[in-house]
mmCIF file of C-alpha atoms in Angstrom:
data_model
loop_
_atom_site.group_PDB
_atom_site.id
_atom_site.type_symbol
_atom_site.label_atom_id
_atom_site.label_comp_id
_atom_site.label_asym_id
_atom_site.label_seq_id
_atom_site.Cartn_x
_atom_site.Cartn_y
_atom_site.Cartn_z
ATOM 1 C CA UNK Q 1 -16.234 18.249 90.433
ATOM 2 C CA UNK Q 2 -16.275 17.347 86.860
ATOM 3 C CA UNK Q 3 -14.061 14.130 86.580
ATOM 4 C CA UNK Q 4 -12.254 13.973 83.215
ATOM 5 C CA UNK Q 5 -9.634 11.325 81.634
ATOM 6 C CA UNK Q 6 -6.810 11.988 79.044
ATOM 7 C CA UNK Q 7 -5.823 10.007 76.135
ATOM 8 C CA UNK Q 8 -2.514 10.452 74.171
ATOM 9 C CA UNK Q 9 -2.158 9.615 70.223
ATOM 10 C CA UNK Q 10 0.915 10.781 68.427
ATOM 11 C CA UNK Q 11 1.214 12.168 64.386
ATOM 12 C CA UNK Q 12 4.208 13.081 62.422
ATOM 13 C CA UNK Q 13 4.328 16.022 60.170
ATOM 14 C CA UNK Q 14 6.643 16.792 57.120
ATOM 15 C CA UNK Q 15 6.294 19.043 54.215
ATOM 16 C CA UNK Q 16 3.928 18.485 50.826
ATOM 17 C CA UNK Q 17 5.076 19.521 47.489
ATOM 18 C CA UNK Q 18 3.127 18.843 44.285
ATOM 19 C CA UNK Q 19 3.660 15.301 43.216
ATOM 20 C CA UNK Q 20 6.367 14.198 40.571
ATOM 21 C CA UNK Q 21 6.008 11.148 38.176
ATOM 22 C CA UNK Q 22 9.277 11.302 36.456
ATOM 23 C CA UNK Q 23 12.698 13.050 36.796
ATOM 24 C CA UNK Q 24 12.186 15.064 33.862
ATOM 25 C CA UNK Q 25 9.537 17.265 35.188
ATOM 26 C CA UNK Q 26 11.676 17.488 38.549
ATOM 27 C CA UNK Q 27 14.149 18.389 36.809
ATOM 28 C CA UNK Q 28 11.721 21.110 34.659
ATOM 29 C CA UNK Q 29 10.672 22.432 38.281
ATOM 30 C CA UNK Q 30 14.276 22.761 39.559
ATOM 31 C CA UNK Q 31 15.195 25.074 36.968
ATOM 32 C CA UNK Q 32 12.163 27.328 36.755
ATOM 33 C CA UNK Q 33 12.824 27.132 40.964
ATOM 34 C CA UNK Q 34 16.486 28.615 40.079
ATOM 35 C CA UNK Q 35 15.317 30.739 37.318
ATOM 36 C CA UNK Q 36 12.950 32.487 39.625
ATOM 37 C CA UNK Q 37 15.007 32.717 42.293
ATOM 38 C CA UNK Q 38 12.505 32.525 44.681
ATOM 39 C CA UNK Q 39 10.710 29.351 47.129
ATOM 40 C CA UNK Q 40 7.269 29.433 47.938
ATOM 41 C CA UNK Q 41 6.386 28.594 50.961
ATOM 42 C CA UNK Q 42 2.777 28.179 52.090
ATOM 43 C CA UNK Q 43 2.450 28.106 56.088
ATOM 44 C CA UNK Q 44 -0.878 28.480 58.651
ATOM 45 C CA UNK Q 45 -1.934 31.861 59.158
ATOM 46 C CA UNK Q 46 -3.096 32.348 63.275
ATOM 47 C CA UNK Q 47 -0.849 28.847 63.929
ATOM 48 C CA UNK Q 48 1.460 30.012 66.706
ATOM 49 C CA UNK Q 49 4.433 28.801 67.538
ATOM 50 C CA UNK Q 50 4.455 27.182 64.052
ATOM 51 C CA UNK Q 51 3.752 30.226 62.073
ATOM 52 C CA UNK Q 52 1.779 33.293 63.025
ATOM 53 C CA UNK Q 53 2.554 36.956 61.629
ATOM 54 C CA UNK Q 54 5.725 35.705 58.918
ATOM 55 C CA UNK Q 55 7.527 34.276 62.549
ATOM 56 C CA UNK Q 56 7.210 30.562 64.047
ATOM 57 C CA UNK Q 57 9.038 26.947 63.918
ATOM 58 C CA UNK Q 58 7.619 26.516 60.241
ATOM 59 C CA UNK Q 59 8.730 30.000 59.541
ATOM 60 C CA UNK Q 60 12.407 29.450 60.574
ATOM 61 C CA UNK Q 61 12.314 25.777 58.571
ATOM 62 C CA UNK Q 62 11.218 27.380 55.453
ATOM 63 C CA UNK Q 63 13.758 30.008 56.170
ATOM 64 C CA UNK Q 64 16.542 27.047 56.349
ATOM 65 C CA UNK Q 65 15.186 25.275 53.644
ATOM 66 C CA UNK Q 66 15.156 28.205 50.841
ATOM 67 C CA UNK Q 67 18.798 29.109 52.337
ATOM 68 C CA UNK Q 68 19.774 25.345 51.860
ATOM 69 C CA UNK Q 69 18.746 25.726 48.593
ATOM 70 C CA UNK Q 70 20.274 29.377 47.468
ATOM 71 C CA UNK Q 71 16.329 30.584 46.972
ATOM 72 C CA UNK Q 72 14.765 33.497 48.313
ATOM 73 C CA UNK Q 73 12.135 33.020 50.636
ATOM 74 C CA UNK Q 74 8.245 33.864 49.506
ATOM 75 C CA UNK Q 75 5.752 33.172 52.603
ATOM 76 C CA UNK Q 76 2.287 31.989 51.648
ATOM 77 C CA UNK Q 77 0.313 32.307 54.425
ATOM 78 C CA UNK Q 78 -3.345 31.281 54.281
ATOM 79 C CA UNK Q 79 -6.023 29.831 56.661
ATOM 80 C CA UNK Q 80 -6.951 26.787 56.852
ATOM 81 C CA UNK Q 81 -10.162 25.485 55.223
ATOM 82 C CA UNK Q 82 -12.781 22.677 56.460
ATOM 83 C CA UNK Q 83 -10.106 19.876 55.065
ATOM 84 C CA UNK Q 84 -6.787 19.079 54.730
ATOM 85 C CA UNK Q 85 -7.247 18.043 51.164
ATOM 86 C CA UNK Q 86 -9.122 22.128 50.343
ATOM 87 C CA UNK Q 87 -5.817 23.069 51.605
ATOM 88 C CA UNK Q 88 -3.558 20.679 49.508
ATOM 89 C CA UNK Q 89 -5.532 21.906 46.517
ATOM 90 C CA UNK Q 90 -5.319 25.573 47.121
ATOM 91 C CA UNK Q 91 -1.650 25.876 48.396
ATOM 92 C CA UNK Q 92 -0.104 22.853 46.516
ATOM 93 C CA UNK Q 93 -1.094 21.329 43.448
ATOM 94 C CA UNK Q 94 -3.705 23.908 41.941
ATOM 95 C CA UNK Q 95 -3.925 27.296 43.667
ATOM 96 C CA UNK Q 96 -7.273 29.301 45.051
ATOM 97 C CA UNK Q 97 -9.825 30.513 42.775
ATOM 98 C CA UNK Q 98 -8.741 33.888 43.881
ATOM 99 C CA UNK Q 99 -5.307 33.529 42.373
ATOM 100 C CA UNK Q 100 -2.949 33.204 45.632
ATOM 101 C CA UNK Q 101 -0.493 30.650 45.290
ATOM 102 C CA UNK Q 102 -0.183 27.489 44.561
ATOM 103 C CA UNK Q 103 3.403 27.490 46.445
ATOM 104 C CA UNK Q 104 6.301 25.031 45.488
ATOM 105 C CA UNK Q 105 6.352 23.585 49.844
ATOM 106 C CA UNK Q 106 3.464 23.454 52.515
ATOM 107 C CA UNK Q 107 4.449 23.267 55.976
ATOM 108 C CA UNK Q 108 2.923 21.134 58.635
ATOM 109 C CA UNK Q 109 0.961 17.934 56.581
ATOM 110 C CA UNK Q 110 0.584 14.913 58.799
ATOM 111 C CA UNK Q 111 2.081 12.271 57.258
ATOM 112 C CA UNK Q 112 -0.916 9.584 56.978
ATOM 113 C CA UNK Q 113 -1.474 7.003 54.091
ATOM 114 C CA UNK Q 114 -5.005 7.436 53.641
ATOM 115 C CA UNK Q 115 -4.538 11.390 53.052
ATOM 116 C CA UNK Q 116 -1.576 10.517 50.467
ATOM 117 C CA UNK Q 117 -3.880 7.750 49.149
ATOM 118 C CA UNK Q 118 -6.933 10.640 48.497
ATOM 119 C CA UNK Q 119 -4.363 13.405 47.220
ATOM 120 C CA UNK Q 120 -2.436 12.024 44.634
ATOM 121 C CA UNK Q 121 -1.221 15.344 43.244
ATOM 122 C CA UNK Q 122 0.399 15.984 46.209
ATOM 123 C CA UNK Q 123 4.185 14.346 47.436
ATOM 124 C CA UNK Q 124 4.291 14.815 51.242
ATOM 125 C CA UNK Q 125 7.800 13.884 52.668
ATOM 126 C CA UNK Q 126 10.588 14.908 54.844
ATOM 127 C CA UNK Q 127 8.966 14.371 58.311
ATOM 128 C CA UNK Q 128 10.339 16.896 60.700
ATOM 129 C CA UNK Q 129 7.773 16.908 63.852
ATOM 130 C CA UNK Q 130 6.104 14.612 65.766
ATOM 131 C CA UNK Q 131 2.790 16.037 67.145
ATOM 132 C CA UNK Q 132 1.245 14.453 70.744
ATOM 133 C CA UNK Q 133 -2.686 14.727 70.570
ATOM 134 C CA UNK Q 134 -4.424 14.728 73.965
ATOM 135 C CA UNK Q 135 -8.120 13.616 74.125
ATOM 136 C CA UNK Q 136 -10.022 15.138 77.062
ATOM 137 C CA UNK Q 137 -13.403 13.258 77.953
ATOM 138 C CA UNK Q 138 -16.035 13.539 80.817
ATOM 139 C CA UNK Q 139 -15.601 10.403 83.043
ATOM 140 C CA UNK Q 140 -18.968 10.319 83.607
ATOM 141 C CA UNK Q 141 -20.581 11.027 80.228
ATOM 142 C CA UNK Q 142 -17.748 8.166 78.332
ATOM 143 C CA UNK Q 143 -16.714 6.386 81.467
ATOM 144 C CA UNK Q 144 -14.349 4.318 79.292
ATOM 145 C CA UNK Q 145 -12.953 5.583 76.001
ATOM 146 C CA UNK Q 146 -12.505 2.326 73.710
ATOM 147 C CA UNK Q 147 -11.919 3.915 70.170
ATOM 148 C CA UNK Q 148 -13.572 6.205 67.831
ATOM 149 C CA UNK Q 149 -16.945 4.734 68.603
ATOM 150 C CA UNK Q 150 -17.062 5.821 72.238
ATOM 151 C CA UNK Q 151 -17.124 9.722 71.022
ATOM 152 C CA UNK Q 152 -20.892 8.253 68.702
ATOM 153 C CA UNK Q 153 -23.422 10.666 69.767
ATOM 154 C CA UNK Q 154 -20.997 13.053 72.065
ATOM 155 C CA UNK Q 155 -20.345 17.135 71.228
ATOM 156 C CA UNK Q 156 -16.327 16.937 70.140
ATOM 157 C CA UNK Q 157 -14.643 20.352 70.489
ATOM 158 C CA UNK Q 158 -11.517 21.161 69.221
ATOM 159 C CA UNK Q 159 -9.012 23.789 68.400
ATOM 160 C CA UNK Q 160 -8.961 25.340 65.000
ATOM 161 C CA UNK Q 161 -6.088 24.747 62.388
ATOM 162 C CA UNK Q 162 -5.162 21.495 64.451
ATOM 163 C CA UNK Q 163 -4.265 18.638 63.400
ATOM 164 C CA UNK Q 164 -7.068 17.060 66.307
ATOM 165 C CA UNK Q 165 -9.600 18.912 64.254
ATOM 166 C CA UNK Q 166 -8.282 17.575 61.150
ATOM 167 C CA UNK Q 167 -8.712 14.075 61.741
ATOM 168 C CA UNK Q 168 -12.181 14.882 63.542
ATOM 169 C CA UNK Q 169 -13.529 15.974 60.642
ATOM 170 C CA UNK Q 170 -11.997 13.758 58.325
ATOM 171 C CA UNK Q 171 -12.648 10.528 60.071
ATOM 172 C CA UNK Q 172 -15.273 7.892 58.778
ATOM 173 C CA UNK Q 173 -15.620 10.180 56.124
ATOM 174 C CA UNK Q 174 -16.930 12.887 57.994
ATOM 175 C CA UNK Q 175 -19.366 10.495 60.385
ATOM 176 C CA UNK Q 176 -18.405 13.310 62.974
ATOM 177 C CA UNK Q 177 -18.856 16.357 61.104
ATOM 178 C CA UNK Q 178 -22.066 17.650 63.047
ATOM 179 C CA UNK Q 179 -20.738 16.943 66.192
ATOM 180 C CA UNK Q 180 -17.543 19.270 66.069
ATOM 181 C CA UNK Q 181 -17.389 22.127 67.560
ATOM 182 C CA UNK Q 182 -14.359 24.519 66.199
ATOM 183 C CA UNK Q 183 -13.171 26.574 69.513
ATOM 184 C CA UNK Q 184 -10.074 29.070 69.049
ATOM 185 C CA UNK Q 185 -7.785 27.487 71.475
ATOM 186 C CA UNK Q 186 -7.514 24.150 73.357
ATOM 187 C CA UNK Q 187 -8.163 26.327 76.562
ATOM 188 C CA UNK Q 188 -11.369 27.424 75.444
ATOM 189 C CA UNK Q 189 -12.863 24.063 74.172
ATOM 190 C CA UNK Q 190 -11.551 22.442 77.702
ATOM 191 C CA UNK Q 191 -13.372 25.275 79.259
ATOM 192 C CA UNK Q 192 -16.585 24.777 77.650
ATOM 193 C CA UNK Q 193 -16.558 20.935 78.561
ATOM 194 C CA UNK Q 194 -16.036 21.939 82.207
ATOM 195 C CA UNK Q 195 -19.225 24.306 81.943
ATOM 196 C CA UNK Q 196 -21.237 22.705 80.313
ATOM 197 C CA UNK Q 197 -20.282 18.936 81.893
ATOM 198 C CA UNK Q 198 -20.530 17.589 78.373
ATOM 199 C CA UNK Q 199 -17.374 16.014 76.333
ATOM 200 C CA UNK Q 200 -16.074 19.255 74.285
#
């Protein structure tokens, strides 16, 4: 029987919003927001129970927050691209090449210095979830896991649109990029570990 071990890391996610230097262009903002009537909110397409098909927990904040704010709510849903920061630039601070969006919120940004650090056209604030990541490993192909560097050399599968295969790709500036494979659930990147005996 394939022997495996679990490791927990927690994340918190809030919303992003395009970054603000002074309270003259918040204020500019506000009033086109109020002019329009409307609040654009850009959420995960395929993401459930956060947002899949206009319904989810992301859905139902937006829907609180435009209410909150006597807006109309405009869903932006849109899939998520290799990196968090493609998806900061398309849905936040510039918009796709294809004209869709940008929107005024995004749902569902981990909160994480280094991305606010490399995306400084983007404000991410008002934390509203904490997210549990789970790492699954072969005992016997990383008997011990003792940071980053004990996944060097291993096939790393993980769910898309998740925030696990966000910071997979992302970390050590990409270092392992070739070894992630993008499964559509959890389920099915667990299952492929069991079959194949390899770390997935």
């Amino acid at each position: 029987m394939n022997r495996r071990r679990f490791t927990r890391a927690s994340a918190l996610l809030a919303l992003a919003a395009l970054g603000l230097s002074s309270a003259a262009p918040a204020r500019a903002d506000w009033d086109k927001l109020r002019e329009t009537g409307i609040l654009k909110v850009a959420v995960y397409k395929e993401f459930a129970p956060f947002s899949d098909n206009g319904a989810g927990i992301d859905v139902d904040l937006a829907q609180a927050l435009a209410a909150k704010l006597g807006l109309k709510l405009s869903l932006l849903p849109f899939p998520a691209d290799e990196e968090l920061a493609d998806d900061l630039r398309n849905m936040v601070w510039k918009g796709h090449y294809l004209g869709y969006g940008p929107a005024d919120v995004m749902m569902h940004v981990p909160v994480d210095n280094r991305l606010m650090a490399d995306n400084p056209q983007v404000r991410i604030f008002a934390p509203y979830y904490v997210e549990t990541l789970r790492l699954v490993r072969s005992a016997r192909s990383i008997p011990q896991f003792e940071g980053m560097q004990s996944l060097a050399g291993k096939r790393i599968g993980v769910e898309k649109v998740s925030l696990s295969g966000m910071l997979m790709l992302g970390e050590g500036e990409g270092r392992f990029r070739d070894q992630v494979h993008i499964y559509p659930s959890a389920g099915e990147a667990l299952a492929s570990m069991i079959a194949s005996g390899l770390p997935s």
